[in-house]
Amino acid sequence: MTTRLLALDSSTETLHLALCVGEAVHRVAAPGGAQASTTLLPTVQRLLTDAGLSVRDLDAIAFGRGPGAFTGLRTACSVAQGLAAGADRPVLMLDTLALVAESARQRGGPLRVWVGLDARMHEVYAACWHWEAATGWVAEQSVALYTPGILAEHVAASGLGMVGNALLAYPEALAALGRPEGALAQPEGAALAALARAAWARGEGLDSALALPLYVRDKVAQTTAERTAQKVAPKGITP
């Protein structure tokens, strides 16, 4: 029987979707960020319609649970949860940093690497991951928030490289730790498809009621005073 999976991620400034129908993968990228809440459902519907499918034709719905932009994570989770509940289908929760690692791997990147995503507020969501053929991407520790300077010290001490958009966001501190192609790795459609299929094969489907975003930071915005202090703080230190 042909496996049909829908996977979506809105944790970054770009909205990514993948529809897996057997070996075929249909991918879409669209503006995300503040627009994700208004564009995600229409994009999902268009993707399914173009493939001649409905939500009830799917086996499961996967979503990037984070870390990432607070609003984007809530949007992806709520849409996946709503679609899955309405169609009585399970959800698959995918780690956004693992998606970025997989994107880099598909570009010929390393099998053990630090992944860093811009968390704004002069911070980075990061963790070290390694690839195992039998299980896929495995985190070597829980994701944490780092200032760019402190993260650079951790990555340099490990002797490993780094991938993810943090390389572009904080080039002075991080650019030397990764290659240009690694900076382009993102939770895109091909990576969504690969990890959604792997999660489904491992039997990781959950009841939609159990779908939750991964929030690493409780605070999502700075006060005016904090933004002013950030401008004058020494590099590598978050006030």
Coordinates of N, CA and C in Angstrom, one line a residue:
M1 N 0.8 -1.2 0.0 CA 0.0 0.0 0.0 C 0.9 1.3 0.0
T2 N 0.5 2.2 -0.8 CA 1.3 3.4 -0.9 C 1.2 4.3 0.3
T3 N 2.3 4.7 0.9 CA 2.3 5.6 2.1 C 2.2 7.0 1.6
R4 N 1.3 7.7 2.3 CA 1.1 9.2 2.0 C 1.2 10.0 3.2
L5 N 2.2 10.9 3.2 CA 2.5 11.7 4.4 C 2.6 13.2 3.9
L6 N 2.0 14.0 4.8 CA 2.2 15.5 4.6 C 3.1 16.0 5.7
A7 N 4.1 16.8 5.4 CA 5.0 17.3 6.3 C 5.1 18.8 6.1
L8 N 5.2 19.6 7.2 CA 5.3 21.0 7.1 C 6.2 21.6 8.2
D9 N 6.7 22.8 7.9 CA 7.6 23.5 8.9 C 7.5 25.0 8.6
S10 N 7.2 25.7 9.7 CA 7.1 27.2 9.6 C 8.0 27.8 10.8
S11 N 9.1 27.1 11.1 CA 9.9 27.6 12.2 C 10.8 28.7 11.8
T12 N 11.0 29.0 10.5 CA 11.9 30.0 10.0 C 11.1 31.0 9.2
E13 N 11.9 31.9 8.5 CA 11.2 32.9 7.6 C 10.6 32.3 6.3
T14 N 10.9 31.0 6.1 CA 10.3 30.4 4.9 C 9.5 29.2 5.3
L15 N 8.3 29.1 4.7 CA 7.4 28.0 5.0 C 7.7 26.9 4.0
H16 N 7.9 25.7 4.6 CA 8.3 24.5 3.8 C 7.3 23.4 4.0
L17 N 6.9 22.8 2.9 CA 6.0 21.7 2.9 C 6.4 20.6 2.0
A18 N 6.1 19.3 2.3 CA 6.4 18.2 1.5 C 5.2 17.2 1.5
L19 N 4.8 16.7 0.4 CA 3.8 15.7 0.3 C 4.5 14.4 -0.3
C20 N 4.5 13.4 0.5 CA 5.1 12.1 0.1 C 4.1 11.2 -0.3
V21 N 4.1 10.7 -1.6 CA 3.2 9.7 -2.1 C 4.0 8.6 -2.7
G22 N 4.2 7.5 -1.9 CA 5.1 6.5 -2.2 C 6.5 7.1 -2.3
E23 N 7.2 6.8 -3.4 CA 8.6 7.4 -3.6 C 8.6 8.8 -4.1
A24 N 7.4 9.3 -4.5 CA 7.4 10.7 -5.1 C 7.3 11.7 -3.9
V25 N 7.9 12.8 -4.1 CA 7.8 13.9 -3.2 C 7.5 15.2 -3.9
H26 N 6.4 15.8 -3.4 CA 6.0 17.1 -4.0 C 6.3 18.2 -2.9
R27 N 7.1 19.2 -3.3 CA 7.6 20.2 -2.4 C 7.1 21.6 -2.7
V28 N 6.9 22.3 -1.7 CA 6.5 23.7 -1.8 C 7.3 24.6 -0.8
A29 N 7.8 25.7 -1.2 CA 8.3 26.7 -0.3 C 7.6 28.0 -0.6
A30 N 7.2 28.7 0.5 CA 6.5 30.0 0.4 C 6.9 30.9 1.5
P31 N 6.6 32.2 1.4 CA 6.9 33.1 2.5 C 6.4 32.7 3.8
G32 N 7.2 32.7 4.9 CA 6.7 32.3 6.2 C 6.8 33.5 7.1
G33 N 7.4 33.3 8.3 CA 7.4 34.4 9.3 C 6.0 34.8 9.7
A34 N 5.8 36.1 9.6 CA 4.5 36.6 10.0 C 3.3 36.2 9.1
Q35 N 3.7 35.8 7.9 CA 2.7 35.4 6.9 C 2.3 33.9 7.0
A36 N 3.0 33.2 7.8 CA 2.7 31.7 7.9 C 1.3 31.4 8.3
S37 N 0.8 32.2 9.3 CA -0.5 31.8 9.8 C -1.6 32.0 8.8
T38 N -1.4 32.9 7.8 CA -2.4 33.1 6.8 C -2.2 32.3 5.5
T39 N -0.9 31.9 5.3 CA -0.6 31.2 4.0 C -0.5 29.6 4.2
L40 N -0.3 29.1 5.4 CA -0.1 27.7 5.5 C -1.2 26.9 5.1
L41 N -2.4 27.1 5.6 CA -3.6 26.3 5.2 C -3.9 26.3 3.7
P42 N -3.9 27.5 3.1 CA -4.1 27.5 1.6 C -3.1 26.8 0.9
T43 N -1.8 26.9 1.3 CA -0.7 26.2 0.7 C -0.9 24.7 0.8
V44 N -1.3 24.2 2.0 CA -1.5 22.8 2.2 C -2.6 22.3 1.2
Q45 N -3.7 23.1 1.2 CA -4.8 22.7 0.3 C -4.4 22.6 -1.1
R46 N -3.7 23.6 -1.6 CA -3.2 23.6 -2.9 C -2.3 22.4 -3.3
L47 N -1.4 22.1 -2.3 CA -0.5 20.9 -2.5 C -1.3 19.6 -2.6
L48 N -2.3 19.5 -1.8 CA -3.1 18.2 -1.8 C -4.0 18.2 -3.1
T49 N -4.6 19.3 -3.4 CA -5.4 19.4 -4.6 C -4.6 19.0 -5.9
D50 N -3.5 19.6 -6.0 CA -2.6 19.3 -7.2 C -2.3 17.8 -7.3
A51 N -2.2 17.2 -6.1 CA -1.9 15.7 -6.1 C -3.1 14.9 -6.2
G52 N -4.3 15.5 -6.2 CA -5.6 14.8 -6.3 C -5.9 14.0 -5.0
L53 N -5.5 14.6 -3.8 CA -5.7 14.0 -2.6 C -6.5 14.9 -1.6
S54 N -7.0 14.3 -0.6 CA -7.6 15.0 0.5 C -6.9 14.6 1.8
V55 N -7.1 15.3 2.9 CA -6.5 15.0 4.1 C -6.7 13.6 4.6
R56 N -7.9 13.1 4.3 CA -8.3 11.7 4.7 C -7.6 10.7 3.9
D57 N -6.9 11.1 2.8 CA -6.1 10.1 2.1 C -4.7 9.9 2.6
L58 N -4.4 10.8 3.6 CA -3.0 10.7 4.2 C -3.0 9.6 5.3
D59 N -1.8 9.1 5.5 CA -1.5 8.2 6.6 C -1.2 9.0 7.9
A60 N -0.5 10.1 7.8 CA -0.1 10.9 8.9 C 0.3 12.3 8.5
I61 N 0.4 13.2 9.4 CA 0.8 14.5 9.2 C 2.0 14.9 10.1
A62 N 3.1 15.3 9.5 CA 4.3 15.6 10.3 C 4.5 17.1 10.3
F63 N 5.1 17.6 11.4 CA 5.4 19.0 11.5 C 6.7 19.2 12.2
G64 N 7.4 20.3 11.8 CA 8.6 20.7 12.6 C 8.2 21.3 13.9
R65 N 8.6 20.7 15.0 CA 8.1 21.1 16.3 C 9.0 22.2 16.9
G66 N 10.1 22.5 16.3 CA 11.0 23.5 16.8 C 12.4 22.9 17.2
P67 N 13.3 23.7 17.7 CA 13.1 25.1 18.0 C 12.9 26.0 16.8
G68 N 12.5 27.2 17.1 CA 12.3 28.2 16.0 C 11.5 29.3 16.5
A69 N 11.0 30.1 15.5 CA 10.2 31.3 15.8 C 8.9 30.9 16.6
F70 N 8.6 31.6 17.6 CA 7.5 31.2 18.5 C 6.2 31.1 17.8
T71 N 5.8 32.1 17.0 CA 4.6 32.1 16.3 C 4.6 31.1 15.2
G72 N 5.7 30.8 14.5 CA 5.8 29.8 13.5 C 5.6 28.4 14.1
L73 N 6.1 28.2 15.3 CA 6.0 26.9 15.9 C 4.5 26.6 16.2
R74 N 3.9 27.6 16.8 CA 2.5 27.5 17.2 C 1.6 27.2 15.9
T75 N 1.9 27.9 14.8 CA 1.2 27.8 13.6 C 1.3 26.4 13.1
A76 N 2.5 25.9 12.9 CA 2.7 24.5 12.4 C 2.0 23.5 13.3
C77 N 2.2 23.6 14.6 CA 1.6 22.6 15.5 C 0.1 22.6 15.4
S78 N -0.5 23.8 15.4 CA -2.0 23.9 15.4 C -2.6 23.4 14.1
V79 N -1.9 23.8 13.0 CA -2.4 23.3 11.7 C -2.3 21.8 11.6
A80 N -1.2 21.3 11.9 CA -1.0 19.8 11.9 C -2.0 19.1 12.8
Q81 N -2.1 19.6 14.0 CA -3.0 19.1 15.0 C -4.5 19.1 14.5
G82 N -4.9 20.2 14.0 CA -6.3 20.4 13.5 C -6.6 19.5 12.3
L83 N -5.7 19.4 11.3 CA -5.9 18.6 10.2 C -5.9 17.1 10.6
A84 N -5.0 16.7 11.5 CA -4.9 15.3 11.9 C -6.2 14.9 12.7
A85 N -6.6 15.8 13.6 CA -7.8 15.5 14.4 C -9.0 15.4 13.5
G86 N -9.2 16.3 12.6 CA -10.3 16.3 11.7 C -10.4 15.0 10.8
A87 N -9.3 14.5 10.5 CA -9.2 13.3 9.6 C -8.9 12.0 10.4
D88 N -8.8 12.1 11.7 CA -8.5 11.0 12.5 C -7.2 10.3 12.1
R89 N -6.2 11.1 12.0 CA -4.9 10.6 11.6 C -3.9 11.0 12.7
P90 N -2.8 10.2 12.7 CA -1.7 10.5 13.7 C -0.8 11.7 13.3
V91 N -0.1 12.2 14.2 CA 0.9 13.3 13.9 C 2.3 12.7 14.1
L92 N 3.3 13.3 13.4 CA 4.7 12.9 13.6 C 5.4 14.2 13.9
M93 N 6.1 14.3 15.1 CA 6.8 15.5 15.5 C 8.3 15.4 15.1
L94 N 8.7 16.3 14.3 CA 10.1 16.3 13.8 C 10.9 17.5 14.4
D95 N 12.1 17.2 14.8 CA 13.0 18.2 15.4 C 13.5 19.1 14.3
T96 N 13.3 20.4 14.4 CA 13.8 21.4 13.4 C 15.3 21.3 13.1
L97 N 16.1 21.2 14.2 CA 17.5 21.1 14.0 C 17.9 19.8 13.3
A98 N 17.2 18.7 13.5 CA 17.5 17.5 12.8 C 17.2 17.7 11.3
L99 N 16.1 18.4 11.0 CA 15.8 18.7 9.6 C 16.9 19.5 8.9
V100 N 17.4 20.5 9.7 CA 18.6 21.3 9.1 C 19.8 20.4 8.9
A101 N 20.1 19.5 9.8 CA 21.2 18.6 9.7 C 21.0 17.7 8.5
E102 N 19.7 17.2 8.3 CA 19.4 16.4 7.1 C 19.6 17.1 5.8
S103 N 19.1 18.4 5.8 CA 19.3 19.2 4.6 C 20.8 19.3 4.3
A104 N 21.6 19.5 5.3 CA 23.1 19.6 5.0 C 23.6 18.3 4.5
R105 N 23.2 17.2 5.1 CA 23.7 15.9 4.7 C 23.3 15.6 3.2
Q106 N 22.1 16.0 2.8 CA 21.7 15.8 1.4 C 22.6 16.7 0.5
R107 N 23.2 17.7 1.0 CA 24.1 18.5 0.2 C 25.6 18.0 0.3
G108 N 25.8 16.9 0.9 CA 27.1 16.3 1.1 C 27.8 16.8 2.3
G109 N 27.0 17.2 3.3 CA 27.5 17.7 4.6 C 28.0 16.6 5.5
P110 N 28.5 16.9 6.7 CA 29.1 16.0 7.6 C 28.0 15.2 8.3
L111 N 28.4 14.0 8.9 CA 27.5 13.1 9.6 C 27.6 13.4 11.1
R112 N 28.4 14.3 11.5 CA 28.4 14.7 12.9 C 28.7 16.2 12.9
V113 N 27.8 17.0 13.4 CA 27.9 18.4 13.2 C 27.0 19.2 14.2
W114 N 27.4 20.4 14.5 CA 26.6 21.3 15.2 C 25.6 22.0 14.3
V115 N 24.4 22.2 14.8 CA 23.4 22.9 14.0 C 23.0 24.1 14.8
G116 N 23.0 25.3 14.1 CA 22.6 26.5 14.7 C 21.6 27.3 13.9
L117 N 20.5 27.6 14.6 CA 19.4 28.5 13.9 C 19.3 29.8 14.7
D118 N 19.2 30.9 13.9 CA 19.1 32.2 14.5 C 17.9 32.3 15.4
A119 N 18.1 32.6 16.6 CA 17.0 32.8 17.6 C 16.6 34.2 17.8
R120 N 17.2 35.1 17.0 CA 17.0 36.6 17.2 C 17.5 37.0 18.6
M121 N 17.4 38.2 19.0 CA 17.8 38.7 20.3 C 19.2 38.3 20.6
H122 N 20.1 38.3 19.5 CA 21.5 37.9 19.6 C 21.7 36.6 20.3
E123 N 20.9 35.6 19.9 CA 21.1 34.3 20.4 C 20.8 33.2 19.3
V124 N 21.3 32.0 19.6 CA 21.2 30.9 18.6 C 20.7 29.7 19.3
Y125 N 19.7 29.0 18.6 CA 19.3 27.7 19.1 C 20.3 26.7 18.5
A126 N 20.9 25.9 19.3 CA 22.0 25.0 18.8 C 22.1 23.7 19.6
A127 N 22.6 22.7 18.9 CA 22.9 21.4 19.5 C 23.8 20.6 18.5
C128 N 24.5 19.6 19.0 CA 25.3 18.8 18.2 C 24.6 17.5 17.9
W129 N 24.6 17.1 16.6 CA 23.9 15.9 16.1 C 24.9 15.0 15.4
H130 N 24.5 13.7 15.5 CA 25.3 12.7 14.6 C 24.3 11.8 13.9
W131 N 24.8 11.3 12.8 CA 23.9 10.4 11.9 C 24.3 9.0 12.2
E132 N 23.3 8.2 12.4 CA 23.4 6.7 12.5 C 22.5 6.1 11.4
A133 N 23.1 5.2 10.6 CA 22.3 4.6 9.5 C 21.0 3.9 10.0
A134 N 21.1 3.3 11.2 CA 19.9 2.6 11.7 C 18.8 3.5 12.2
T135 N 19.2 4.6 12.8 CA 18.2 5.4 13.6 C 18.1 6.8 13.0
G136 N 19.0 7.2 12.1 CA 18.9 8.6 11.6 C 19.6 9.6 12.5
W137 N 19.2 10.8 12.6 CA 19.9 11.8 13.4 C 19.6 11.7 14.9
V138 N 20.7 11.7 15.7 CA 20.6 11.6 17.1 C 21.2 12.8 17.8
A139 N 20.5 13.5 18.7 CA 21.1 14.6 19.4 C 22.0 14.2 20.5
E140 N 23.2 14.8 20.5 CA 24.1 14.4 21.6 C 23.9 15.1 22.9
Q141 N 23.0 16.2 22.9 CA 22.6 16.8 24.1 C 21.3 17.6 23.7
S142 N 20.6 18.1 24.7 CA 19.4 18.8 24.4 C 19.7 20.2 23.8
V143 N 18.9 20.7 22.9 CA 19.1 22.0 22.3 C 19.1 23.1 23.4
A144 N 19.9 24.1 23.2 CA 20.0 25.2 24.2 C 20.2 26.5 23.4
L145 N 20.0 27.6 24.2 CA 20.3 28.9 23.7 C 21.7 29.3 24.0
Y146 N 22.4 29.9 23.0 CA 23.7 30.4 23.1 C 23.8 31.8 22.6
T147 N 24.7 32.6 23.1 CA 25.1 33.8 22.4 C 26.1 33.3 21.3
P148 N 26.3 34.0 20.2 CA 27.2 33.6 19.2 C 28.6 33.3 19.6
G149 N 29.1 34.2 20.5 CA 30.5 34.0 21.0 C 30.7 32.7 21.8
I150 N 29.7 32.5 22.7 CA 29.8 31.2 23.5 C 29.6 30.0 22.7
L151 N 28.7 30.1 21.7 CA 28.5 28.9 20.8 C 29.8 28.7 20.0
A152 N 30.4 29.7 19.5 CA 31.7 29.5 18.7 C 32.7 28.8 19.6
E153 N 32.8 29.1 20.9 CA 33.8 28.4 21.7 C 33.4 26.9 21.8
H154 N 32.1 26.6 22.0 CA 31.7 25.2 22.1 C 32.0 24.4 20.8
V155 N 31.7 25.0 19.7 CA 31.9 24.3 18.4 C 33.4 24.2 18.2
A156 N 34.2 25.2 18.4 CA 35.6 25.1 18.2 C 36.3 24.0 19.1
A157 N 35.8 23.9 20.3 CA 36.3 23.0 21.3 C 36.0 21.5 20.9
S158 N 34.9 21.4 20.2 CA 34.5 20.0 19.7 C 35.3 19.5 18.5
G159 N 35.9 20.4 17.8 CA 36.6 20.1 16.6 C 35.7 19.8 15.4
L160 N 34.4 20.1 15.6 CA 33.4 19.9 14.5 C 33.1 21.1 13.8
G161 N 32.3 21.0 12.7 CA 31.8 22.2 12.0 C 30.4 22.5 12.4
M162 N 29.8 23.4 11.6 CA 28.5 23.9 11.9 C 27.7 24.1 10.7
V163 N 26.4 23.9 10.7 CA 25.5 24.2 9.6 C 24.3 25.0 10.2
G164 N 23.5 25.7 9.3 CA 22.4 26.4 9.7 C 22.5 27.9 9.5
N165 N 21.3 28.6 9.5 CA 21.3 30.0 9.2 C 22.0 30.9 10.2
A166 N 22.4 30.4 11.3 CA 23.1 31.2 12.3 C 24.5 31.6 11.7
L167 N 25.0 30.8 10.8 CA 26.3 31.2 10.2 C 26.1 32.5 9.4
L168 N 25.0 32.7 8.8 CA 24.7 33.9 8.1 C 24.3 35.1 9.0
A169 N 23.5 34.7 10.0 CA 23.0 35.8 10.9 C 24.1 36.4 11.8
Y170 N 25.2 35.6 12.1 CA 26.2 36.1 13.0 C 27.6 35.8 12.4
P171 N 27.9 36.3 11.2 CA 29.1 35.9 10.5 C 30.4 36.2 11.2
E172 N 30.4 37.3 12.0 CA 31.7 37.7 12.7 C 32.1 36.6 13.6
A173 N 31.1 36.0 14.3 CA 31.4 35.0 15.4 C 31.5 33.6 14.8
L174 N 30.6 33.3 13.8 CA 30.4 31.9 13.4 C 30.8 31.5 12.0
A175 N 31.0 32.5 11.1 CA 31.1 32.1 9.7 C 32.3 31.2 9.4
A176 N 33.4 31.3 10.2 CA 34.6 30.5 10.0 C 34.3 29.0 10.4
L177 N 33.2 28.7 11.1 CA 32.9 27.4 11.6 C 32.2 26.5 10.6
G178 N 31.8 27.0 9.5 CA 31.1 26.2 8.5 C 31.3 26.7 7.1
R179 N 30.9 25.8 6.2 CA 31.1 26.1 4.8 C 29.9 26.8 4.2
P180 N 30.0 27.6 3.1 CA 28.9 28.4 2.6 C 27.6 27.5 2.4
E181 N 27.8 26.3 1.8 CA 26.7 25.5 1.5 C 26.0 25.0 2.8
G182 N 26.7 24.9 3.9 CA 26.1 24.5 5.2 C 25.2 25.6 5.7
A183 N 25.6 26.9 5.4 CA 24.7 28.0 5.9 C 23.4 28.0 5.2
L184 N 23.3 27.3 4.0 CA 22.0 27.3 3.3 C 21.1 26.2 3.7
A185 N 21.6 25.3 4.6 CA 20.8 24.2 5.0 C 19.6 24.7 5.8
Q186 N 18.4 24.2 5.6 CA 17.2 24.6 6.2 C 16.2 23.5 6.3
P187 N 15.1 23.7 7.1 CA 14.1 22.6 7.2 C 13.2 22.5 5.9
E188 N 13.8 22.2 4.8 CA 13.2 22.3 3.5 C 12.5 21.0 3.2
G189 N 11.8 21.0 2.0 CA 10.9 19.9 1.7 C 11.6 18.5 1.6
A190 N 12.8 18.4 1.0 CA 13.4 17.1 0.9 C 13.8 16.6 2.2
A191 N 14.2 17.4 3.1 CA 14.6 17.0 4.5 C 13.3 16.6 5.3
L192 N 12.2 17.4 5.1 CA 11.0 17.0 5.7 C 10.5 15.6 5.3
A193 N 10.6 15.4 4.0 CA 10.2 14.1 3.4 C 11.0 13.0 4.0
A194 N 12.3 13.1 4.0 CA 13.2 12.1 4.5 C 12.9 11.7 6.0
L195 N 12.8 12.7 6.8 CA 12.6 12.5 8.3 C 11.2 12.1 8.6
A196 N 10.2 12.5 7.8 CA 8.8 12.1 8.0 C 8.7 10.6 7.7
R197 N 9.3 10.2 6.6 CA 9.2 8.8 6.2 C 9.9 7.9 7.3
A198 N 11.1 8.4 7.8 CA 11.8 7.6 8.8 C 11.0 7.5 10.1
A199 N 10.4 8.6 10.5 CA 9.6 8.6 11.7 C 8.4 7.7 11.6
W200 N 7.8 7.7 10.4 CA 6.6 6.8 10.2 C 7.1 5.3 10.2
A201 N 8.2 5.1 9.6 CA 8.7 3.7 9.5 C 9.0 3.2 10.9
R202 N 9.4 4.1 11.8 CA 9.8 3.7 13.2 C 8.5 3.6 14.1
G203 N 7.4 3.9 13.5 CA 6.2 3.8 14.3 C 6.0 5.0 15.3
E204 N 6.4 6.2 15.0 CA 6.4 7.3 15.9 C 5.1 8.1 15.8
G205 N 4.1 7.6 15.1 CA 2.9 8.4 15.0 C 2.2 8.5 16.4
L206 N 1.7 9.7 16.7 CA 1.1 10.1 18.0 C -0.4 10.5 17.7
D207 N -1.2 10.4 18.8 CA -2.5 11.0 18.7 C -2.4 12.5 18.6
S208 N -3.2 13.1 17.8 CA -3.0 14.6 17.5 C -3.1 15.4 18.8
A209 N -3.8 14.9 19.8 CA -3.9 15.7 21.1 C -2.6 15.8 21.8
L210 N -1.6 15.0 21.4 CA -0.3 15.0 22.1 C 0.7 15.9 21.3
A211 N 0.3 16.5 20.2 CA 1.2 17.4 19.5 C 1.6 18.6 20.3
L212 N 2.9 18.9 20.4 CA 3.3 20.0 21.1 C 4.5 20.7 20.5
P213 N 4.6 22.0 20.4 CA 5.9 22.6 19.9 C 7.0 22.5 20.9
L214 N 8.2 22.6 20.5 CA 9.4 22.6 21.4 C 9.8 24.1 21.6
Y215 N 9.5 24.6 22.8 CA 9.9 26.0 23.1 C 11.2 25.9 23.9
V216 N 12.2 26.5 23.5 CA 13.5 26.6 24.2 C 13.6 27.9 25.0
R217 N 12.9 28.9 24.5 CA 12.9 30.2 25.2 C 11.5 30.6 25.6
D218 N 11.3 30.9 26.8 CA 10.0 31.3 27.3 C 9.7 32.8 26.9
K219 N 10.8 33.6 26.9 CA 10.6 35.0 26.6 C 10.9 35.2 25.1
V220 N 9.9 35.8 24.4 CA 10.0 36.0 22.9 C 10.3 37.4 22.4
A221 N 10.4 38.3 23.3 CA 10.7 39.7 22.9 C 11.4 40.4 24.0
Q222 N 12.2 41.4 23.6 CA 12.9 42.2 24.6 C 12.2 43.6 24.9
T223 N 12.4 44.1 26.1 CA 11.9 45.4 26.4 C 12.9 46.4 25.7
T224 N 12.4 47.7 25.6 CA 13.2 48.7 25.0 C 14.6 48.8 25.7
A225 N 14.5 48.8 27.1 CA 15.8 48.9 27.9 C 16.7 47.7 27.6
E226 N 16.2 46.5 27.4 CA 17.0 45.4 27.1 C 17.6 45.5 25.7
R227 N 16.9 46.0 24.7 CA 17.4 46.2 23.4 C 18.6 47.2 23.4
T228 N 18.4 48.2 24.2 CA 19.4 49.3 24.3 C 20.7 48.7 25.0
A229 N 20.5 47.9 26.0 CA 21.6 47.3 26.7 C 22.3 46.3 25.8
Q230 N 21.6 45.6 25.0 CA 22.2 44.6 24.0 C 23.2 45.3 23.1
K231 N 22.9 46.5 22.7 CA 23.7 47.2 21.7 C 25.1 47.6 22.3
V232 N 25.1 47.8 23.6 CA 26.4 48.2 24.3 C 27.1 47.1 25.0
A233 N 26.4 45.9 25.1 CA 27.0 44.8 25.8 C 28.2 44.2 25.0
P234 N 29.2 43.7 25.7 CA 30.4 43.0 25.1 C 29.9 41.8 24.2
K235 N 30.5 41.6 23.1 CA 30.1 40.5 22.3 C 30.3 39.2 23.1
G236 N 29.3 38.3 22.8 CA 29.4 37.0 23.4 C 28.7 36.9 24.8
I237 N 28.1 38.1 25.2 CA 27.4 38.1 26.5 C 26.0 38.6 26.3
T238 N 25.0 37.9 26.8 CA 23.6 38.3 26.7 C 23.3 38.9 28.1
P239 N 22.9 40.2 28.1 CA 22.5 40.8 29.3 C 21.3 40.2 30.0

